[in-house]
Coordinates of C-alpha atoms in Angstrom, one line a residue:
Chain A
X991 CA 33.2 51.8 8.6
X992 CA 30.9 52.1 11.6
X993 CA 30.4 49.4 14.3
X994 CA 27.1 48.1 12.6
X995 CA 28.7 47.8 9.2
X996 CA 31.6 45.8 10.8
X997 CA 29.2 43.4 12.4
X998 CA 27.2 43.0 9.2
X999 CA 30.4 42.3 7.3
X1000 CA 31.6 39.8 9.9
X1001 CA 28.3 37.9 10.0
X1002 CA 27.9 38.0 6.2
X1003 CA 31.3 36.2 5.8
X1004 CA 30.4 33.6 8.5
X1005 CA 26.9 33.1 7.1
X1006 CA 28.2 32.7 3.5
X1007 CA 30.9 30.3 4.7
X1008 CA 28.4 28.1 6.6
X1009 CA 25.9 28.2 3.7
X1010 CA 28.5 27.3 1.1
X1011 CA 29.9 24.5 3.3
X1012 CA 26.3 23.1 3.5
X1013 CA 26.0 23.5 -0.3
X1014 CA 29.3 21.7 -0.9
X1015 CA 28.4 18.8 1.4
X1016 CA 24.9 18.4 0.0
X1017 CA 26.3 18.5 -3.6
X1018 CA 28.7 15.6 -2.8
X1019 CA 25.9 13.9 -0.9
X1020 CA 23.6 14.1 -3.8
X1021 CA 26.3 12.9 -6.2
X1022 CA 25.8 9.4 -4.8
X1023 CA 22.1 9.5 -5.9
X1024 CA 22.0 11.8 -8.9
X1025 CA 25.4 11.4 -10.5
X1026 CA 26.4 14.0 -13.2
X1027 CA 23.3 16.2 -12.7
X1028 CA 24.5 17.1 -9.2
X1029 CA 26.8 19.6 -11.0
X1030 CA 23.8 21.8 -11.7
X1031 CA 22.7 21.5 -8.1
X1032 CA 26.2 22.5 -6.9
X1033 CA 26.3 25.4 -9.3
X1034 CA 22.9 26.7 -8.1
X1035 CA 23.5 26.2 -4.3
X1036 CA 27.0 27.7 -4.4
X1037 CA 26.6 30.3 -7.1
X1038 CA 23.3 31.9 -6.2
X1039 CA 24.0 32.8 -2.5
X1040 CA 27.4 34.0 -3.5
X1041 CA 26.0 36.2 -6.3
X1042 CA 23.2 37.6 -4.1
X1043 CA 25.6 38.5 -1.3
X1044 CA 28.0 40.3 -3.7
X1045 CA 24.9 42.2 -5.1
X1046 CA 24.0 43.2 -1.5
X1047 CA 27.5 44.2 -0.7
X1048 CA 27.6 46.5 -3.8
X1049 CA 24.1 48.0 -3.7
X1050 CA 22.7 47.3 -0.2
X1051 CA 19.5 46.3 -2.1
X1052 CA 16.7 45.0 0.1
X1053 CA 15.8 42.6 -2.7
X1054 CA 19.3 41.1 -2.6
X1055 CA 19.1 40.6 1.1
X1056 CA 15.6 39.1 0.8
X1057 CA 16.9 36.8 -2.0
X1058 CA 19.9 35.7 0.0
X1059 CA 17.7 35.0 3.1
X1060 CA 15.3 32.9 1.0
X1061 CA 18.0 30.9 -0.9
X1062 CA 19.9 30.3 2.4
X1063 CA 16.7 29.1 4.0
X1064 CA 16.1 26.7 1.1
X1065 CA 19.6 25.3 1.5
X1066 CA 19.6 25.2 5.3
X1067 CA 16.1 23.7 5.6
X1068 CA 15.9 21.6 2.5
X1069 CA 19.4 20.2 2.4
X1070 CA 20.9 20.8 5.8
X1071 CA 17.9 20.0 8.1
X1072 CA 15.6 17.7 6.0
X1073 CA 18.2 15.9 3.9
X1074 CA 21.2 16.0 6.2
X1075 CA 19.7 16.0 9.7
X1076 CA 16.5 14.0 9.2
X1077 CA 17.5 11.6 6.4
X1078 CA 21.1 11.0 7.6
X1079 CA 22.0 12.0 11.1
X1080 CA 18.8 11.2 13.0
X1081 CA 18.0 8.2 10.8
X1082 CA 21.4 6.7 11.6
X1083 CA 21.9 7.5 15.2
X1084 CA 18.3 7.3 16.5
X1085 CA 16.2 5.4 13.9
X1086 CA 18.8 2.7 13.4
X1087 CA 20.7 2.7 16.7
X1088 CA 19.6 4.4 19.9
X1089 CA 15.9 4.3 19.3
X1090 CA 15.7 1.4 16.9
X1091 CA 12.5 0.1 18.5
X1092 CA 10.9 3.4 17.6
X1093 CA 12.3 3.3 14.1
X1094 CA 8.9 4.0 12.6
X1095 CA 9.1 7.6 13.8
X1096 CA 12.3 8.3 11.9
X1097 CA 13.2 8.5 8.2
X1098 CA 12.6 5.2 6.4
X1099 CA 15.2 6.0 3.8
X1100 CA 17.6 3.0 3.5
X1101 CA 21.1 3.5 5.0
X1102 CA 23.5 4.3 2.2
X1103 CA 27.3 4.1 1.8
X1104 CA 29.6 5.8 4.4
X1105 CA 30.5 8.7 2.1
X1106 CA 26.9 9.3 1.3
X1107 CA 25.8 9.4 4.9
X1108 CA 28.9 11.2 6.2
X1109 CA 28.3 14.1 3.8
X1110 CA 24.7 14.2 5.0
X1111 CA 25.9 14.4 8.6
X1112 CA 28.4 17.1 7.7
X1113 CA 25.7 19.1 5.8
X1114 CA 23.5 18.9 8.9
X1115 CA 26.3 20.2 11.2
X1116 CA 27.2 23.1 8.9
X1117 CA 23.5 24.0 8.4
X1118 CA 23.2 24.6 12.2
X1119 CA 26.1 27.1 12.0
X1120 CA 24.4 28.6 8.9
X1121 CA 21.1 29.0 10.8
X1122 CA 22.8 31.0 13.5
X1123 CA 25.1 33.2 11.4
X1124 CA 22.5 33.9 8.7
X1125 CA 20.0 35.0 11.3
X1126 CA 22.7 37.3 12.9
X1127 CA 23.7 38.6 9.4
X1128 CA 20.1 39.5 8.3
X1129 CA 19.4 41.1 11.7
X1130 CA 22.5 43.3 11.4
X1131 CA 22.0 44.0 7.7
X1132 CA 18.4 45.2 8.0
X1133 CA 19.6 48.4 9.7
X1134 CA 21.7 49.2 6.7
X1135 CA 19.0 48.7 4.0
X1136 CA 15.5 50.0 3.1
X1137 CA 12.3 48.0 3.7
X1138 CA 11.4 45.3 1.2
X1139 CA 8.8 46.6 -1.3
X1140 CA 5.2 45.4 -0.7
X1141 CA 5.0 44.0 -4.2
X1142 CA 7.9 41.6 -3.5
X1143 CA 6.3 40.4 -0.3
X1144 CA 3.0 39.9 -2.2
X1145 CA 4.7 37.9 -4.9
X1146 CA 6.4 35.7 -2.4
X1147 CA 3.1 35.0 -0.5
X1148 CA 1.4 34.1 -3.9
X1149 CA 4.3 31.8 -4.8
X1150 CA 4.1 30.1 -1.5
X1151 CA 0.4 29.5 -1.7
X1152 CA 0.7 28.2 -5.3
X1153 CA 3.5 25.8 -4.3
X1154 CA 1.5 24.6 -1.3
X1155 CA -1.6 24.0 -3.4
X1156 CA 0.3 22.1 -6.0
X1157 CA 1.8 19.8 -3.4
X1158 CA -1.5 19.1 -1.8
X1159 CA -3.1 18.3 -5.2
X1160 CA -0.2 16.1 -6.1
X1161 CA -0.5 14.1 -2.9
X1162 CA -4.3 13.7 -3.3
X1163 CA -3.9 12.4 -6.9
X1164 CA -1.2 9.9 -5.6
X1165 CA -3.5 8.7 -2.9
X1166 CA -6.4 8.0 -5.2
X1167 CA -5.7 4.4 -6.2
X1168 CA -7.8 2.0 -8.2
X1169 CA -6.3 -1.1 -6.9
X1170 CA -5.9 -2.2 -3.3
X1171 CA -2.5 -3.5 -2.4
X1172 CA -2.1 -6.1 0.3
X1173 CA 1.4 -6.8 1.6
X1174 CA 2.4 -10.4 2.3
X1175 CA 5.6 -10.6 4.3
X1176 CA 7.1 -14.0 5.3
X1177 CA 10.6 -15.6 5.4
X1178 CA 11.8 -16.6 2.0
X1179 CA 15.2 -17.7 3.3
X1180 CA 16.6 -19.3 6.4
X1181 CA 15.1 -22.1 8.5
X1182 CA 11.5 -20.9 8.0
X1183 CA 11.7 -20.7 4.2
X1184 CA 9.6 -23.8 3.8
X1185 CA 6.8 -22.2 5.8
X1186 CA 7.2 -19.0 3.9
X1187 CA 7.0 -20.5 0.5
X1188 CA 3.9 -22.6 1.4
X1189 CA 2.4 -19.5 3.1
X1190 CA 2.7 -17.4 0.0
X1191 CA 1.0 -20.1 -2.1
X1192 CA -1.9 -20.3 0.4
X1193 CA -2.4 -16.5 0.1
X1194 CA -2.1 -16.6 -3.7
X1195 CA -4.7 -19.4 -3.7
X1196 CA -7.0 -17.2 -1.5
X1197 CA -6.6 -14.4 -4.0
X1198 CA -7.4 -16.6 -7.0
X1199 CA -10.5 -17.9 -5.2
X1200 CA -11.9 -14.3 -4.8
X1201 CA -15.0 -14.0 -6.9
X1202 CA -17.1 -10.9 -7.9
X1203 CA -15.3 -8.4 -5.6
X1204 CA -16.0 -4.7 -6.0
X1205 CA -12.4 -3.7 -5.7
X1206 CA -9.3 -5.0 -7.5
X1207 CA -6.6 -6.5 -5.3
X1208 CA -2.9 -6.9 -5.8
X1209 CA -0.5 -8.9 -3.6
X1210 CA 2.9 -7.3 -2.9
X1211 CA 5.3 -10.0 -1.7
X1212 CA 8.1 -9.2 0.7
X1213 CA 10.8 -11.3 2.4
X1214 CA 11.2 -10.8 6.2
X1215 CA 14.9 -11.9 5.8
X1216 CA 16.5 -13.6 8.8
X1217 CA 17.0 -10.7 11.2
X1218 CA 15.3 -7.6 12.5
X1219 CA 17.3 -5.2 10.3
X1220 CA 16.1 -7.0 7.1
X1221 CA 12.5 -7.2 8.3
X1222 CA 12.6 -3.5 9.2
X1223 CA 13.9 -2.6 5.7
X1224 CA 11.2 -4.9 4.1
X1225 CA 8.3 -3.4 6.0
X1226 CA 9.5 0.1 5.4
X1227 CA 9.5 -0.5 1.7
X1228 CA 6.2 -2.3 1.8
X1229 CA 4.4 0.6 3.6
X1230 CA 6.5 3.5 2.5
X1231 CA 7.2 2.7 -1.2
X1232 CA 4.7 0.1 -2.2
X1233 CA 1.9 1.8 -0.3
X1234 CA 0.2 -1.4 0.9
X1235 CA -3.1 -0.9 2.7
X1236 CA -3.0 -4.1 4.8
X1237 CA -0.5 -6.7 5.7
X1238 CA -0.6 -10.5 6.1
X1239 CA 2.5 -11.8 7.8
X1240 CA 3.7 -15.0 9.4
X1241 CA 6.3 -16.0 12.1
X1242 CA 6.3 -14.3 15.4
X1243 CA 9.8 -12.6 15.5
X1244 CA 9.3 -10.7 12.3
X1245 CA 5.7 -10.0 13.5
X1246 CA 7.1 -8.2 16.5
X1247 CA 9.1 -5.9 14.2
X1248 CA 6.2 -5.3 11.9
X1249 CA 3.7 -4.5 14.6
X1250 CA 4.8 -0.8 15.4
X1251 CA 4.9 0.0 11.7
X1252 CA 1.4 -1.2 11.1
X1253 CA 0.2 0.8 14.0
X1254 CA 2.1 3.9 12.8
X1255 CA 0.7 3.6 9.3
X1256 CA -2.8 2.8 10.7
X1257 CA -3.2 -0.3 8.5
X1258 CA -4.4 -3.8 9.7
X1259 CA -1.7 -6.4 10.2
X1260 CA -2.9 -10.0 10.5
X1261 CA 0.0 -12.1 11.8
X1262 CA -0.3 -15.8 11.5
X1263 CA 1.8 -16.3 14.6
X1264 CA 1.4 -17.5 18.1
X1265 CA 3.0 -14.7 20.2
X1266 CA -0.3 -13.2 21.3
X1267 CA 1.3 -9.9 22.6
X1268 CA 1.6 -8.9 18.9
X1269 CA -2.2 -8.6 18.7
X1270 CA -3.3 -5.3 20.1
X1271 CA -6.9 -5.5 18.9
X1272 CA -6.5 -2.1 17.1
X1273 CA -4.4 -2.7 14.0
X1274 CA -2.6 -5.9 14.9
X1275 CA -4.2 -9.3 15.2
X1276 CA -2.8 -12.8 15.5
X1277 CA -4.6 -15.6 13.7
X1278 CA -3.5 -19.1 14.7
X1279 CA -4.3 -21.2 17.7
X1280 CA -3.0 -19.5 20.9
X1281 CA -0.4 -21.4 23.0
X1282 CA -3.1 -22.1 25.6
X1283 CA -5.3 -23.7 22.8
X1284 CA -2.4 -25.9 21.7
X1285 CA -1.5 -26.9 25.3
X1286 CA -5.1 -27.8 26.2
X1287 CA -5.5 -30.0 23.1
X1288 CA -2.1 -31.6 23.7
X1289 CA -2.9 -32.5 27.3
X1290 CA -6.3 -33.9 26.3
X1291 CA -4.7 -36.2 23.7
X1292 CA -1.9 -37.2 26.2
X1293 CA -4.6 -38.1 28.8
X1294 CA -6.5 -40.1 26.2
X1295 CA -3.3 -42.1 25.5
X1296 CA -2.7 -42.7 29.2
X1297 CA 0.5 -40.6 29.3
X1298 CA 1.6 -39.9 32.9
X1299 CA 5.1 -38.3 32.4
X1300 CA 6.9 -36.2 29.7
X1301 CA 10.5 -35.0 29.0
X1302 CA 10.8 -31.6 27.3
X1303 CA 13.4 -31.0 24.6
X1304 CA 12.8 -27.5 23.2
X1305 CA 14.5 -24.6 21.4
X1306 CA 14.9 -21.2 23.0
X1307 CA 12.6 -19.3 20.6
X1308 CA 9.6 -17.0 21.5
X1309 CA 6.7 -19.0 20.0
X1310 CA 8.2 -22.3 21.2
X1311 CA 8.7 -20.8 24.7
X1312 CA 5.1 -19.7 24.6
X1313 CA 3.9 -23.2 23.8
X1314 CA 6.1 -24.7 26.5
X1315 CA 5.0 -22.2 29.2
X1316 CA 1.3 -22.9 28.3
X1317 CA 2.0 -26.6 28.3
X1318 CA 3.6 -26.6 31.7
X1319 CA 0.4 -25.0 33.1
X1320 CA -1.9 -27.5 31.5
X1321 CA 0.4 -30.5 32.4
X1322 CA 0.1 -29.5 36.1
X1323 CA -3.7 -29.2 35.8
X1324 CA -3.8 -32.6 34.0
X1325 CA -1.6 -34.4 36.5
X1326 CA 1.1 -35.2 34.0
X1327 CA 4.7 -35.0 35.5
X1328 CA 7.6 -33.4 33.8
X1329 CA 10.6 -35.7 34.2
X1330 CA 13.2 -33.5 32.6
X1331 CA 13.3 -30.1 30.8
X1332 CA 16.1 -29.2 28.4
X1333 CA 16.1 -25.9 26.5
X1334 CA 18.7 -25.2 23.7
X1335 CA 19.7 -22.4 21.4
X1336 CA 18.9 -22.5 17.7
X1337 CA 22.6 -23.0 16.9
X1338 CA 22.8 -26.3 18.8
X1339 CA 24.0 -29.3 16.9
X1340 CA 24.8 -31.9 19.5
X1341 CA 21.8 -33.0 21.6
X1342 CA 23.2 -36.4 22.7
X1343 CA 23.8 -35.4 26.4
X1344 CA 20.3 -33.8 26.5
X1345 CA 18.8 -36.9 25.0
X1346 CA 20.7 -39.1 27.6
X1347 CA 19.4 -36.9 30.4
X1348 CA 15.8 -37.1 29.2
X1349 CA 16.1 -40.9 28.6
X1350 CA 17.4 -41.5 32.1
X1351 CA 14.3 -39.9 33.5
X1352 CA 12.2 -42.6 31.7
X1353 CA 9.3 -40.4 30.4
X1354 CA 6.2 -41.9 28.8
X1355 CA 6.7 -39.4 25.9
X1356 CA 9.4 -37.0 24.7
X1357 CA 8.0 -33.5 23.9
X1358 CA 10.1 -32.1 21.1
X1359 CA 9.8 -28.6 19.5
X1360 CA 12.4 -26.6 17.5
X1361 CA 12.7 -24.6 14.3
X1362 CA 13.4 -26.8 11.3
X1363 CA 17.2 -26.7 11.2
X1364 CA 17.8 -27.7 14.9
X1365 CA 14.7 -29.9 14.8
X1366 CA 16.0 -32.1 12.0
X1367 CA 19.4 -32.6 13.7
X1368 CA 17.6 -33.4 17.0
X1369 CA 15.2 -35.8 15.1
X1370 CA 18.1 -37.7 13.6
X1371 CA 19.9 -38.0 17.0
X1372 CA 16.6 -39.1 18.7
X1373 CA 16.2 -41.7 16.0
X1374 CA 19.9 -42.8 16.4
X1375 CA 19.2 -43.2 20.2
X1376 CA 16.2 -45.5 19.3
X1377 CA 13.6 -43.1 20.7
X1378 CA 10.3 -43.3 18.9
X1379 CA 7.7 -42.1 21.5
X1380 CA 7.8 -38.5 20.4
X1381 CA 5.1 -35.8 20.6
X1382 CA 5.0 -32.2 19.8
X1383 CA 3.2 -29.0 19.0
X1384 CA 3.4 -28.1 15.3
X1385 CA 7.1 -29.0 14.9
X1386 CA 6.9 -32.2 12.7
X1387 CA 4.7 -30.2 10.3
X1388 CA 7.5 -27.8 9.6
X1389 CA 10.4 -30.3 9.5
X1390 CA 12.4 -30.6 6.4
X1391 CA 12.7 -34.4 7.1
X1392 CA 9.3 -35.4 8.6
X1393 CA 10.2 -39.1 8.1
X1394 CA 12.5 -38.7 11.1
X1395 CA 9.4 -38.3 13.2
X1396 CA 7.5 -41.3 11.9
X1397 CA 4.7 -42.3 14.3
X1398 CA 5.0 -39.0 16.4
X1399 CA 1.8 -37.3 17.3
X1400 CA 1.3 -33.5 17.6
X1401 CA -1.2 -30.8 17.7
X1402 CA -1.4 -28.4 14.7
X1403 CA -3.8 -26.4 12.6
X1404 CA -7.2 -27.9 12.1
X1405 CA -8.0 -28.6 8.5
X1406 CA -11.8 -28.4 8.8
X1407 CA -12.0 -27.9 5.0
X1408 CA -10.3 -31.1 3.8
X1409 CA -10.7 -29.9 0.2
X1410 CA -8.4 -26.9 0.9
X1411 CA -5.3 -29.1 1.0
X1412 CA -6.4 -31.1 -2.1
X1413 CA -6.9 -27.9 -4.0
X1414 CA -3.6 -26.5 -2.8
X1415 CA -1.7 -29.6 -3.9
X1416 CA -3.5 -29.7 -7.2
X1417 CA -2.7 -26.0 -7.9
X1418 CA 0.9 -26.1 -6.7
X1419 CA 2.1 -29.7 -7.2
X1420 CA 5.8 -28.7 -6.6
X1421 CA 5.1 -27.0 -3.2
X1422 CA 4.9 -28.9 0.0
X1423 CA 1.7 -28.2 1.9
X1424 CA 3.0 -27.2 5.4
X1425 CA -0.1 -27.7 7.4
X1426 CA 0.9 -25.2 10.1
X1427 CA -0.3 -21.7 9.2
X1428 CA -1.7 -22.5 5.8
X1429 CA -5.4 -22.4 6.6
X1430 CA -4.9 -19.2 8.6
X1431 CA -2.9 -17.6 5.8
X1432 CA -5.7 -18.3 3.4
X1433 CA -8.4 -17.2 5.8
X1434 CA -6.5 -14.0 6.8
X1435 CA -6.4 -12.7 3.2
X1436 CA -10.1 -13.5 2.9
X1437 CA -10.8 -11.6 6.1
X1438 CA -8.9 -8.5 4.9
X1439 CA -10.7 -8.6 1.5
X1440 CA -14.1 -8.9 3.3
X1441 CA -13.1 -5.9 5.3
X1442 CA -12.3 -3.8 2.2
X1443 CA -15.4 -5.0 0.5
X1444 CA -17.5 -4.0 3.5
X1445 CA -16.8 -0.4 2.7
X1446 CA -16.8 0.4 6.5
X1447 CA -13.0 0.5 6.8
X1448 CA -10.9 -2.6 6.9
X1449 CA -9.4 -2.1 10.3
X1450 CA -12.9 -1.3 11.7
X1451 CA -14.3 -4.4 10.1
X1452 CA -11.7 -6.7 11.7
X1453 CA -12.1 -5.0 15.1
X1454 CA -15.8 -5.8 14.9
X1455 CA -15.3 -9.4 13.8
X1456 CA -16.0 -11.8 16.7
X1457 CA -16.0 -15.1 14.8
X1458 CA -15.7 -16.6 11.3
X1459 CA -15.9 -20.0 9.8
X1460 CA -12.9 -20.7 7.6
X1461 CA -10.7 -23.4 6.3
X1462 CA -9.5 -24.0 9.9
X1463 CA -13.0 -24.3 11.2
X1464 CA -14.6 -21.9 13.7
X1465 CA -12.3 -19.0 14.7
X1466 CA -13.4 -16.7 17.6
X1467 CA -12.2 -13.5 19.2
X1468 CA -13.1 -11.9 22.4
X1469 CA -14.3 -8.2 22.0
X1470 CA -11.3 -5.9 22.1
X1471 CA -8.8 -8.7 21.9
X1472 CA -6.0 -8.9 19.3
X1473 CA -6.0 -12.7 19.2
X1474 CA -8.2 -14.8 16.9
X1475 CA -8.5 -18.2 18.7
X1476 CA -9.2 -21.6 17.3
X1477 CA -9.0 -25.2 18.4
X1478 CA -6.2 -27.3 16.9
X1479 CA -6.4 -30.8 15.6
X1480 CA -4.2 -33.8 16.4
X1481 CA -1.9 -35.1 13.7
X1482 CA 0.6 -37.9 13.2
X1483 CA 3.4 -38.6 10.8
X1484 CA 2.6 -41.6 8.7
X1485 CA 4.7 -42.8 5.8
X1486 CA 6.8 -39.6 6.1
X1487 CA 3.7 -37.4 5.8
X1488 CA 1.4 -35.5 8.1
X1489 CA -2.0 -37.3 8.6
X1490 CA -5.0 -36.0 10.5
X1491 CA -5.8 -38.2 13.5
X1492 CA -8.5 -36.2 15.3
X1493 CA -10.2 -33.1 14.0
X1494 CA -10.6 -30.2 16.5
X1495 CA -14.2 -30.2 17.6
X1496 CA -16.0 -27.0 17.3
X1497 CA -16.0 -25.2 20.6
Chain B
X308 CA 43.8 32.6 20.1
X309 CA 44.2 29.7 22.6
X310 CA 40.4 29.7 23.0
X311 CA 39.9 29.5 19.3
X312 CA 42.3 26.6 18.9
X313 CA 40.6 24.8 21.8
X314 CA 37.2 25.4 20.2
X315 CA 38.3 24.1 16.8
X316 CA 40.0 21.1 18.5
X317 CA 37.0 20.1 20.5
X318 CA 34.7 20.7 17.5
X319 CA 36.8 18.6 15.2
X320 CA 37.0 15.8 17.7
X321 CA 33.2 15.8 18.2
X322 CA 32.7 15.6 14.4
X323 CA 35.3 12.9 14.1
X324 CA 33.5 10.9 16.9
X325 CA 30.2 11.4 15.1
X326 CA 31.5 10.2 11.8
X327 CA 33.3 7.2 13.5
X328 CA 30.0 6.2 15.2
X329 CA 28.1 6.5 11.9
X330 CA 30.7 4.4 10.2
X331 CA 30.3 1.6 12.7
X332 CA 26.5 1.7 12.5
X333 CA 26.6 1.6 8.7
X334 CA 29.0 -1.3 8.9
X335 CA 26.7 -3.3 11.2
X336 CA 23.7 -2.5 9.1
X337 CA 25.5 -3.7 5.9
X338 CA 26.5 -6.9 7.6
X339 CA 22.9 -7.5 8.7
X340 CA 21.6 -6.8 5.2
X341 CA 24.0 -9.4 3.9
X342 CA 26.4 -6.8 2.4
X343 CA 30.1 -6.3 2.7
X344 CA 30.3 -4.9 6.2
X345 CA 31.9 -7.1 8.9
X346 CA 29.7 -6.2 11.9
X347 CA 27.6 -8.6 13.9
X348 CA 23.9 -9.3 13.2
X349 CA 21.6 -11.1 15.4
X350 CA 19.6 -13.6 13.5
X351 CA 16.0 -14.5 14.4
X352 CA 17.0 -18.1 14.4
X353 CA 20.1 -17.9 16.7
X354 CA 22.8 -18.6 14.1

C-alpha cells in the first residue's frame, strides 16, 4: 500500500467513526421526539454511510465517494450543526444563559430534558470531528478515483434546484393567511392575575365591538407567567408557532422581555405599561399615562387639597419606581415636602416599623404604591395603625381588597367613555373591572385593527399616529416617540369600590 | 502514547464540563417554568 492509500484508509476510518458517532447521538436525540420511528432514522444514518464507504473501498467508484460525501454532509449539517449545535448547544449556552438578553437571535425551540439536550450537544461535538476528517478523507481519496461523471453532477444540481423551489413554495403557501392573528400576552397567575384577567376581557370586548372590517381577526392569548423565563417561552411560542402579526401586552416587566422579540420579528407591540423605555417608536409603543403625567396630575390634586407634606411607602418595582421618581420631581416643583421615604421588596410582609417611621414624620398624606400582594398586607397594617389619609397612583385600583383603602384618593386611567365600564360589567358580570389599563387595552386592540384595515402596514400606521380619541379620552404621541401619552383622572375608593372624582381634562 | 492519553483526558474533561453546565442550565430553566428542577428563578414580583 502506498503512502496516499494509507492516508486515505486512515481518514476513511476516522471520518466514518465521527459520522457514525453523530448518527448514533442524533438517533438517541430524536428518540425523545419521534419515539419508535427513530429506528428508521438510525438505520439510514448509520447504514447508508457504512455501505457507501464499503462500496468505495471495494471498487474505488467515484459515485460511491460522491454518495458518501453527500450523506455525510447531510448528517453533519442537518443533524450535527443545525439540530445539535444550533438547536441544543448554542440555544442552551448562549440563547438561555450567556446571551439571554439576545435570546431572540438563537433557536426558539423549548429546552428539553437533559438526555435530549445532552445527545444534541454530543452530536454537535462529533459533527465537528466529522467535518474535519471527512474533508481530509475526500481530499485524499480523490487522487485514487476517477472524476465524477457529468450526468451525476447534472442530476444533483437538478435535485438541489427542485428541493429549493419546493421549500420556497411551501413557505409562501404557509405565509398566505386569511385571518390576522393578534397576540394578547398578560399575567394569568401571580399578583397581577386580576389585572391580566380584566385586561383580556377588555381586549375581547374590543374585538366583539369590531364592525364591518375587511379582514378577519383572531386573538391568541398567552400567559406571561411570573418570571422572565416563562415570558420568553410564551412570546417565542406566540411569534414562532402561533405566527401572530401584532401584540398587545400589559405590565412593564414582561414588556421588557417582549420588546426585543417584537423588534426581531418586525411586528408592532403595544404595551399597556408605564416604563416608557419599552417604547422605541419603531415596533414597540407604550400606551398608558406616563409616570410624568401621573405625577403632574397627583400634585395638582394634592395642591387643590392643601397638602404640604407627604410620606412615601413604595415597593421596589420598575413601574412604581418610575412613578415615585417622577413624583419626587413634581413635588419639588409644587413645594410639597417629603417627610419620609421607605422602599420595600415585593416579598415584604411586616411594614410596622416603616409605618411608625412615616407616622413619626407627621405627613399630611401617606403615598402608598405596591403590587397587589404586598399592597394588601400594607393596607391592612395601615388600617390597624389607624391611618386613613392615604393617596396613591393607580394602586388601590389593582388591590384585591380595595375596602382597605376606603376614602383614599389616587390618579388612574381616565374613563372618558363612561359607557365602556357599564358595557364591560354587563358583558362580563363575574369579572372585576380593574380601571387601570382597561381603557388602554381596549383602545390598543382598536388601534392595531385600524392599522391592519388601513392597508398601509400596521407598524407604519402606528408610527404615523400622532393622536386618537379613545375610551380613555384624548391620547397623543410626539413624532418619533414610542410613548402614547394621556392625562389621568382622580379616583377615590367609596364603599369598597373605585369612584371617579375628577375627570382628566383634555390637554 | 502519552500525548494521546493527555488529548483524550482533556477532551473528555471538556465534554464532561460542557454537559455538567448544560445540566445546571436545564435544571434552572425547569425550575423557572414550574417543573421538577430545583434551581432558582427570579420572579418579576420579588417572591
